[in-house]
Amino acid sequence: MIKPALPKGTRDFAPEAVRKRRYLFQTIQQCFEAFGFEPIETPAMENLSTLLGKYGEEGDKLIFRILNNGDILPLAQRARDSRELANLLAEKALRYDLTIPFARFVVMNQHQLVFPFRRYQIQPVWRADRPQKGRYREFYQCDADIVGSRSLFNEVELIGLYQEVFSRLQLRVRIRINHRKWLLALAETCGNAAWLTPITTAIDKIDKVGVEQVESELREKGFPTEAITLIRGYLELPNTPAEAFPAVLQLLRHHPAATDAVQDVEFILKHLSQNEPERATVQIDFTLARGLDYYTGTILEVNSEEVAMGSLGGGGRYDNLTGLFGLPDVPGVGISFGVDRIFDVMESLHRFPATTHRSTQMLWLRIDDMLMPQILEYVRQFRNQGISTEVYPDAAKIDKQLKYADRKGIPFAILLGSREYAAQVIGLKDLRHGTQEQVPLSQVMQVIRQKLQEPER
Amino acid sequence: MIKPALPKGTRDFAPEAVRKRRYLFQTIQQCFEAFGFEPIETPAMENLSTLLGKYGEEGDKLIFRILNNGDILPLAQRARDSRELANLLAEKALRYDLTIPFARFVVMNQHQLVFPFRRYQIQPVWRADRPQKGRYREFYQCDADIVGSRSLFNEVELIGLYQEVFSRLQLRVRIRINHRKWLLALAETCGNAAWLTPITTAIDKIDKVGVEQVESELREKGFPTEAITLIRGYLELPNTPAEAFPAVLQLLRHHPAATDAVQDVEFILKHLSQNEPERATVQIDFTLARGLDYYTGTILEVNSEEVAMGSLGGGGRYDNLTGLFGLPDVPGVGISFGVDRIFDVMESLHRFPATTHRSTQMLWLRIDDMLMPQILEYVRQFRNQGISTEVYPDAAKIDKQLKYADRKGIPFAILLGSREYAAQVIGLKDLRHGTQEQVPLSQVMQVIRQKLQEPER
């Protein structure tokens, strides 16, 4: 006998969790659709060659490979090390993110797609990360991208999308914006464009380790003192637009890339809606780096204003994502929602609406089998009216049937025995309040509807 | 450069396909919810030990195994054959169906669940089958089960659920019903209860190969002539209840199991709704076998009345599914929807509603950047009213912008230039009819709503 268990880092979702997650996905999806984004889906399995080399050396190690079926022993005997063996035995792997499969999709469907192409995608991804609190090996990503356009109005749209989603979810967030060209100008002003990656990598950790650690990492990597002083100056720049723009231009000695970035961010901030004070604030943050190499323009990150937690989303502009698959010059910009973290924030703040708790609304008790044909007809009518309805299937004591309703949180139990049927009434038990009344059969639908609309006490 | 490709037997879904599939899932899901079924989700990966041995020897070979991460070479060197190697190198595998993970879920959550537990689950599964037309390596299953109750009202409910779903999808189907106890009585009357499996396996192919082939398979397996004559008699039994019940009892010499089955099927047919002639007919079919070993009572299968295709769904009663994981005596009954086949039937009969074609409803043209702040405000208002709206992001010629709308099937393009703004009107282009009119800004919402409700010509 096998004692059943789940693989490390994976989760089952019970009904209430599924309903809450669905509420989250649907809210995001409705916003995506309102903004004219279209859904695509890609398979869970990709060719290993599609994924390898796209996520850095660390990423490659975290890809879940799928063992080839069939005669694998001869291949295994040729391998000289575990890495070679893994590549010999697996030609497919599980999706690691949604961005690379999306780039592959765009390249394979380039002649059918209408550009600028606005797509969204809500699907799980898999990573062989060490599981820990809030980090799973299977989790959903939720991405919106616009590809085939360099217009900054796309950034404006995507920030508006963030604002709309978090406003509908009733979560207070702060959106931070930065520009890769400021970081590039910083690297060049430090003396070397090739320093962009080590500088970005170091700054990327600032939220976790603080500015001192960032500096010592750079020192260890051999950065000269003047460069480190400049980087420190950069990290301490003010963040209100009025101060930030002149200060960054002065620090970076009016480097052309820095000037470009100022124009971009100025344009974006100018076009954001100013009319609704409850919308999330957008704030320049020069310390925002975002690790991914492919970003080339604006970068974004969203944080909760209410709960201390990692980012709830992020994104940015990239110039050449599809170039990896042979289609150059397709610029794009995209954002992602961290749905597992958003879920945790909603849960800790009790922001899920009461409707996500509710399943069945009405249970018909099984008391007189002679009446079951009639009961089944009533049940069909309620269901057709959109009221989720069950009949208790077993011939059990009424107490047991009522306990079932109670444990499932079903608000109403209906009793139709021969006496009630003769009088053309039903017994209606309101399990929330412990009350019972008789209702004429002809009015049951109306009474139930009314009661369902009353706020739950 | 890698030429991008998909793994064999997998598919991308473009926006229109996603919307159609979503329509299908949502219709089924709404019915599930109306019937009081609750959603669960399980991870894509299961421990290999959870899956192995549950799907027969053939099934085991079709399970996609996930290669362990880390140092696999030493393990590989111990293996004597490919099968042993596969088991050494993989401790996880992809879900092969939803039934076994569900059984595992019930056992692991037995103390939290309220029984009878009505669950549904709509998730993909993976099988290393040889891909062919209509058969994929990644496909969705869509299951509803009621566990923890022996009541035949559950069968009545599940047949009602089939009828409701196919009626909402506007597909004409036939539901066939049979009972494993007739097959058991047949095996015992033939002389040996152990013959149940070979008889079931042979009969299961009858739709594909015909009755002659079934007989010769049984002959090859060494069945005696009298048994084969009896089986032929069974396969030729009449199928109207009035004739079927006496005939099967006579043929199987009033075997107690046959009598049980008659009572069950009689009860179920009696309680099905007779009031709606458009609901799918339910028909006794003694030739229905369903391959899976775990069925012990009624079995069901659904076929299209309009298109020749394999079954669109199937299910049945099982007595001891969770026994595999150490929890005996949990009876259940479940059905499954073959969503990929249902999709193909809907597509070939053009039954998807027109709304599944529609994405963005309104495109605001970019013509005068001075007005963009105002336009972005209007766009927000339309989106908040639930009208999917885009602004063309690039400064392109009007023709190119209109062509974009046309190719995407966007019905309305809105033109707001400085002249229009001064007069507080917009130019409204109806791209479906090629007409254009001026509409006062204050009435745009109302006019658009009206036009969207007109049937498309």
JSON list of C-alpha atoms in Angstrom, two decimals, chain A residues 95-217:
[
{"chain": "A", "resi": 95, "resn": "ARG", "atom": "CA", "xyz": [7.61, 25.56, -19.45]},
{"chain": "A", "resi": 96, "resn": "TYR", "atom": "CA", "xyz": [9.78, 27.73, -17.16]},
{"chain": "A", "resi": 97, "resn": "ASP", "atom": "CA", "xyz": [8.03, 31.03, -17.85]},
{"chain": "A", "resi": 98, "resn": "LEU", "atom": "CA", "xyz": [5.48, 32.40, -20.32]},
{"chain": "A", "resi": 99, "resn": "THR", "atom": "CA", "xyz": [7.77, 34.88, -22.07]},
{"chain": "A", "resi": 100, "resn": "ILE", "atom": "CA", "xyz": [9.98, 32.50, -24.04]},
{"chain": "A", "resi": 101, "resn": "PRO", "atom": "CA", "xyz": [7.03, 30.34, -25.20]},
{"chain": "A", "resi": 102, "resn": "PHE", "atom": "CA", "xyz": [5.31, 33.58, -26.22]},
{"chain": "A", "resi": 103, "resn": "ALA", "atom": "CA", "xyz": [8.36, 34.66, -28.26]},
{"chain": "A", "resi": 104, "resn": "ARG", "atom": "CA", "xyz": [8.36, 31.22, -29.93]},
{"chain": "A", "resi": 105, "resn": "PHE", "atom": "CA", "xyz": [4.63, 31.58, -30.62]},
{"chain": "A", "resi": 106, "resn": "VAL", "atom": "CA", "xyz": [5.06, 35.00, -32.21]},
{"chain": "A", "resi": 107, "resn": "VAL", "atom": "CA", "xyz": [7.83, 33.74, -34.49]},
{"chain": "A", "resi": 108, "resn": "MET", "atom": "CA", "xyz": [5.89, 30.62, -35.53]},
{"chain": "A", "resi": 109, "resn": "ASN", "atom": "CA", "xyz": [2.69, 32.60, -36.16]},
{"chain": "A", "resi": 110, "resn": "GLN", "atom": "CA", "xyz": [4.19, 35.84, -37.45]},
{"chain": "A", "resi": 111, "resn": "HIS", "atom": "CA", "xyz": [2.26, 35.71, -40.74]},
{"chain": "A", "resi": 112, "resn": "GLN", "atom": "CA", "xyz": [-1.15, 35.23, -39.15]},
{"chain": "A", "resi": 113, "resn": "LEU", "atom": "CA", "xyz": [-0.80, 37.73, -36.32]},
{"chain": "A", "resi": 114, "resn": "VAL", "atom": "CA", "xyz": [-1.94, 41.35, -36.54]},
{"chain": "A", "resi": 115, "resn": "PHE", "atom": "CA", "xyz": [0.70, 43.71, -35.14]},
{"chain": "A", "resi": 116, "resn": "PRO", "atom": "CA", "xyz": [0.86, 45.46, -32.72]},
{"chain": "A", "resi": 117, "resn": "PHE", "atom": "CA", "xyz": [-0.16, 42.18, -31.08]},
{"chain": "A", "resi": 118, "resn": "ARG", "atom": "CA", "xyz": [-1.66, 42.50, -27.60]},
{"chain": "A", "resi": 119, "resn": "ARG", "atom": "CA", "xyz": [-1.68, 39.11, -25.93]},
{"chain": "A", "resi": 120, "resn": "TYR", "atom": "CA", "xyz": [-2.28, 37.80, -22.46]},
{"chain": "A", "resi": 121, "resn": "GLN", "atom": "CA", "xyz": [-1.57, 34.38, -21.05]},
{"chain": "A", "resi": 122, "resn": "ILE", "atom": "CA", "xyz": [-2.52, 32.83, -17.71]},
{"chain": "A", "resi": 123, "resn": "GLN", "atom": "CA", "xyz": [-0.91, 29.43, -17.27]},
{"chain": "A", "resi": 124, "resn": "PRO", "atom": "CA", "xyz": [1.23, 27.48, -14.80]},
{"chain": "A", "resi": 125, "resn": "VAL", "atom": "CA", "xyz": [5.02, 27.26, -15.02]},
{"chain": "A", "resi": 126, "resn": "TRP", "atom": "CA", "xyz": [7.41, 24.86, -13.33]},
{"chain": "A", "resi": 127, "resn": "ARG", "atom": "CA", "xyz": [10.78, 25.46, -11.67]},
{"chain": "A", "resi": 128, "resn": "ALA", "atom": "CA", "xyz": [12.98, 23.05, -9.72]},
{"chain": "A", "resi": 129, "resn": "ASP", "atom": "CA", "xyz": [13.68, 25.72, -7.12]},
{"chain": "A", "resi": 130, "resn": "ARG", "atom": "CA", "xyz": [14.18, 24.74, -3.50]},
{"chain": "A", "resi": 131, "resn": "PRO", "atom": "CA", "xyz": [10.62, 24.99, -2.10]},
{"chain": "A", "resi": 132, "resn": "GLN", "atom": "CA", "xyz": [10.09, 27.44, 0.76]},
{"chain": "A", "resi": 133, "resn": "LYS", "atom": "CA", "xyz": [7.32, 29.58, 2.17]},
{"chain": "A", "resi": 134, "resn": "GLY", "atom": "CA", "xyz": [5.55, 31.25, -0.74]},
{"chain": "A", "resi": 135, "resn": "ARG", "atom": "CA", "xyz": [7.79, 29.59, -3.34]},
{"chain": "A", "resi": 136, "resn": "TYR", "atom": "CA", "xyz": [6.42, 26.61, -5.22]},
{"chain": "A", "resi": 137, "resn": "ARG", "atom": "CA", "xyz": [7.63, 24.33, -7.98]},
{"chain": "A", "resi": 138, "resn": "GLU", "atom": "CA", "xyz": [4.37, 24.76, -9.86]},
{"chain": "A", "resi": 139, "resn": "PHE", "atom": "CA", "xyz": [2.85, 28.24, -9.93]},
{"chain": "A", "resi": 140, "resn": "TYR", "atom": "CA", "xyz": [0.82, 30.43, -12.25]},
{"chain": "A", "resi": 141, "resn": "GLN", "atom": "CA", "xyz": [2.09, 33.31, -14.28]},
{"chain": "A", "resi": 142, "resn": "CYS", "atom": "CA", "xyz": [-0.18, 35.91, -15.69]},
{"chain": "A", "resi": 143, "resn": "ASP", "atom": "CA", "xyz": [1.34, 38.08, -18.43]},
{"chain": "A", "resi": 144, "resn": "ALA", "atom": "CA", "xyz": [0.21, 40.84, -20.78]},
{"chain": "A", "resi": 145, "resn": "ASP", "atom": "CA", "xyz": [2.47, 42.01, -23.62]},
{"chain": "A", "resi": 146, "resn": "ILE", "atom": "CA", "xyz": [2.22, 44.33, -26.59]},
{"chain": "A", "resi": 147, "resn": "VAL", "atom": "CA", "xyz": [4.69, 43.45, -29.33]},
{"chain": "A", "resi": 148, "resn": "GLY", "atom": "CA", "xyz": [5.43, 45.14, -32.62]},
{"chain": "A", "resi": 149, "resn": "SER", "atom": "CA", "xyz": [5.26, 48.75, -31.45]},
{"chain": "A", "resi": 150, "resn": "ARG", "atom": "CA", "xyz": [7.80, 51.19, -29.99]},
{"chain": "A", "resi": 151, "resn": "SER", "atom": "CA", "xyz": [5.15, 53.65, -28.85]},
{"chain": "A", "resi": 152, "resn": "LEU", "atom": "CA", "xyz": [5.37, 54.78, -25.24]},
{"chain": "A", "resi": 153, "resn": "PHE", "atom": "CA", "xyz": [1.58, 54.79, -25.14]},
{"chain": "A", "resi": 154, "resn": "ASN", "atom": "CA", "xyz": [1.98, 51.06, -24.61]},
{"chain": "A", "resi": 155, "resn": "GLU", "atom": "CA", "xyz": [3.79, 51.71, -21.34]},
{"chain": "A", "resi": 156, "resn": "VAL", "atom": "CA", "xyz": [0.99, 54.12, -20.42]},
{"chain": "A", "resi": 157, "resn": "GLU", "atom": "CA", "xyz": [-1.56, 51.40, -21.18]},
{"chain": "A", "resi": 158, "resn": "LEU", "atom": "CA", "xyz": [0.22, 48.74, -19.15]},
{"chain": "A", "resi": 159, "resn": "ILE", "atom": "CA", "xyz": [0.59, 51.00, -16.12]},
{"chain": "A", "resi": 160, "resn": "GLY", "atom": "CA", "xyz": [-3.12, 51.82, -16.50]},
{"chain": "A", "resi": 161, "resn": "LEU", "atom": "CA", "xyz": [-3.78, 48.08, -16.58]},
{"chain": "A", "resi": 162, "resn": "TYR", "atom": "CA", "xyz": [-1.89, 47.59, -13.32]},
{"chain": "A", "resi": 163, "resn": "GLN", "atom": "CA", "xyz": [-3.87, 50.44, -11.78]},
{"chain": "A", "resi": 164, "resn": "GLU", "atom": "CA", "xyz": [-7.17, 49.05, -12.99]},
{"chain": "A", "resi": 165, "resn": "VAL", "atom": "CA", "xyz": [-6.53, 45.50, -11.76]},
{"chain": "A", "resi": 166, "resn": "PHE", "atom": "CA", "xyz": [-5.36, 46.50, -8.30]},
{"chain": "A", "resi": 167, "resn": "SER", "atom": "CA", "xyz": [-8.18, 49.00, -7.97]},
{"chain": "A", "resi": 168, "resn": "ARG", "atom": "CA", "xyz": [-10.75, 46.27, -8.81]},
{"chain": "A", "resi": 169, "resn": "LEU", "atom": "CA", "xyz": [-9.07, 43.96, -6.30]},
{"chain": "A", "resi": 170, "resn": "GLN", "atom": "CA", "xyz": [-9.20, 46.80, -3.76]},
{"chain": "A", "resi": 171, "resn": "LEU", "atom": "CA", "xyz": [-5.50, 46.51, -3.00]},
{"chain": "A", "resi": 172, "resn": "ARG", "atom": "CA", "xyz": [-3.39, 49.59, -2.39]},
{"chain": "A", "resi": 173, "resn": "VAL", "atom": "CA", "xyz": [-0.13, 49.31, -4.31]},
{"chain": "A", "resi": 174, "resn": "ARG", "atom": "CA", "xyz": [2.77, 51.49, -5.39]},
{"chain": "A", "resi": 175, "resn": "ILE", "atom": "CA", "xyz": [4.14, 51.18, -8.92]},
{"chain": "A", "resi": 176, "resn": "ARG", "atom": "CA", "xyz": [7.84, 51.89, -9.27]},
{"chain": "A", "resi": 177, "resn": "ILE", "atom": "CA", "xyz": [9.31, 52.86, -12.60]},
{"chain": "A", "resi": 178, "resn": "ASN", "atom": "CA", "xyz": [12.91, 53.00, -13.78]},
{"chain": "A", "resi": 179, "resn": "HIS", "atom": "CA", "xyz": [14.68, 52.97, -17.15]},
{"chain": "A", "resi": 180, "resn": "ARG", "atom": "CA", "xyz": [17.42, 50.63, -18.30]},
{"chain": "A", "resi": 181, "resn": "LYS", "atom": "CA", "xyz": [19.01, 53.47, -20.24]},
{"chain": "A", "resi": 182, "resn": "TRP", "atom": "CA", "xyz": [19.78, 55.26, -16.98]},
{"chain": "A", "resi": 183, "resn": "LEU", "atom": "CA", "xyz": [21.58, 52.12, -15.87]},
{"chain": "A", "resi": 184, "resn": "LEU", "atom": "CA", "xyz": [23.35, 51.89, -19.21]},
{"chain": "A", "resi": 185, "resn": "ALA", "atom": "CA", "xyz": [24.39, 55.55, -18.99]},
{"chain": "A", "resi": 186, "resn": "LEU", "atom": "CA", "xyz": [25.58, 54.84, -15.45]},
{"chain": "A", "resi": 187, "resn": "ALA", "atom": "CA", "xyz": [27.73, 51.93, -16.62]},
{"chain": "A", "resi": 188, "resn": "GLU", "atom": "CA", "xyz": [29.21, 54.00, -19.44]},
{"chain": "A", "resi": 189, "resn": "THR", "atom": "CA", "xyz": [29.82, 56.99, -17.19]},
{"chain": "A", "resi": 190, "resn": "CYS", "atom": "CA", "xyz": [31.55, 54.59, -14.79]},
{"chain": "A", "resi": 191, "resn": "GLY", "atom": "CA", "xyz": [33.80, 53.76, -17.69]},
{"chain": "A", "resi": 192, "resn": "ASN", "atom": "CA", "xyz": [32.51, 50.60, -19.41]},
{"chain": "A", "resi": 193, "resn": "ALA", "atom": "CA", "xyz": [29.22, 49.61, -21.10]},
{"chain": "A", "resi": 194, "resn": "ALA", "atom": "CA", "xyz": [29.99, 45.96, -20.29]},
{"chain": "A", "resi": 195, "resn": "TRP", "atom": "CA", "xyz": [29.55, 46.82, -16.61]},
{"chain": "A", "resi": 196, "resn": "LEU", "atom": "CA", "xyz": [25.79, 47.12, -17.19]},
{"chain": "A", "resi": 197, "resn": "THR", "atom": "CA", "xyz": [25.13, 43.49, -16.24]},
{"chain": "A", "resi": 198, "resn": "PRO", "atom": "CA", "xyz": [27.24, 43.33, -13.04]},
{"chain": "A", "resi": 199, "resn": "ILE", "atom": "CA", "xyz": [25.87, 46.72, -11.93]},
{"chain": "A", "resi": 200, "resn": "THR", "atom": "CA", "xyz": [22.27, 45.62, -12.64]},
{"chain": "A", "resi": 201, "resn": "THR", "atom": "CA", "xyz": [22.82, 42.29, -10.88]},
{"chain": "A", "resi": 202, "resn": "ALA", "atom": "CA", "xyz": [24.23, 44.02, -7.81]},
{"chain": "A", "resi": 203, "resn": "ILE", "atom": "CA", "xyz": [21.56, 46.73, -7.63]},
{"chain": "A", "resi": 204, "resn": "ASP", "atom": "CA", "xyz": [18.84, 44.10, -8.14]},
{"chain": "A", "resi": 205, "resn": "LYS", "atom": "CA", "xyz": [19.53, 42.82, -4.62]},
{"chain": "A", "resi": 206, "resn": "ILE", "atom": "CA", "xyz": [19.27, 46.21, -2.91]},
{"chain": "A", "resi": 207, "resn": "ASP", "atom": "CA", "xyz": [15.77, 45.59, -1.49]},
{"chain": "A", "resi": 208, "resn": "LYS", "atom": "CA", "xyz": [17.00, 42.43, 0.22]},
{"chain": "A", "resi": 209, "resn": "VAL", "atom": "CA", "xyz": [20.55, 43.32, 1.31]},
{"chain": "A", "resi": 210, "resn": "GLY", "atom": "CA", "xyz": [20.76, 47.13, 1.41]},
{"chain": "A", "resi": 211, "resn": "VAL", "atom": "CA", "xyz": [23.09, 49.61, -0.26]},
{"chain": "A", "resi": 212, "resn": "GLU", "atom": "CA", "xyz": [26.22, 48.69, 1.76]},
{"chain": "A", "resi": 213, "resn": "GLN", "atom": "CA", "xyz": [26.10, 45.12, 0.52]},
{"chain": "A", "resi": 214, "resn": "VAL", "atom": "CA", "xyz": [25.61, 46.29, -3.07]},
{"chain": "A", "resi": 215, "resn": "GLU", "atom": "CA", "xyz": [28.76, 48.37, -2.73]},
{"chain": "A", "resi": 216, "resn": "SER", "atom": "CA", "xyz": [30.83, 45.59, -1.25]},
{"chain": "A", "resi": 217, "resn": "GLU", "atom": "CA", "xyz": [29.69, 43.21, -4.02]}
]
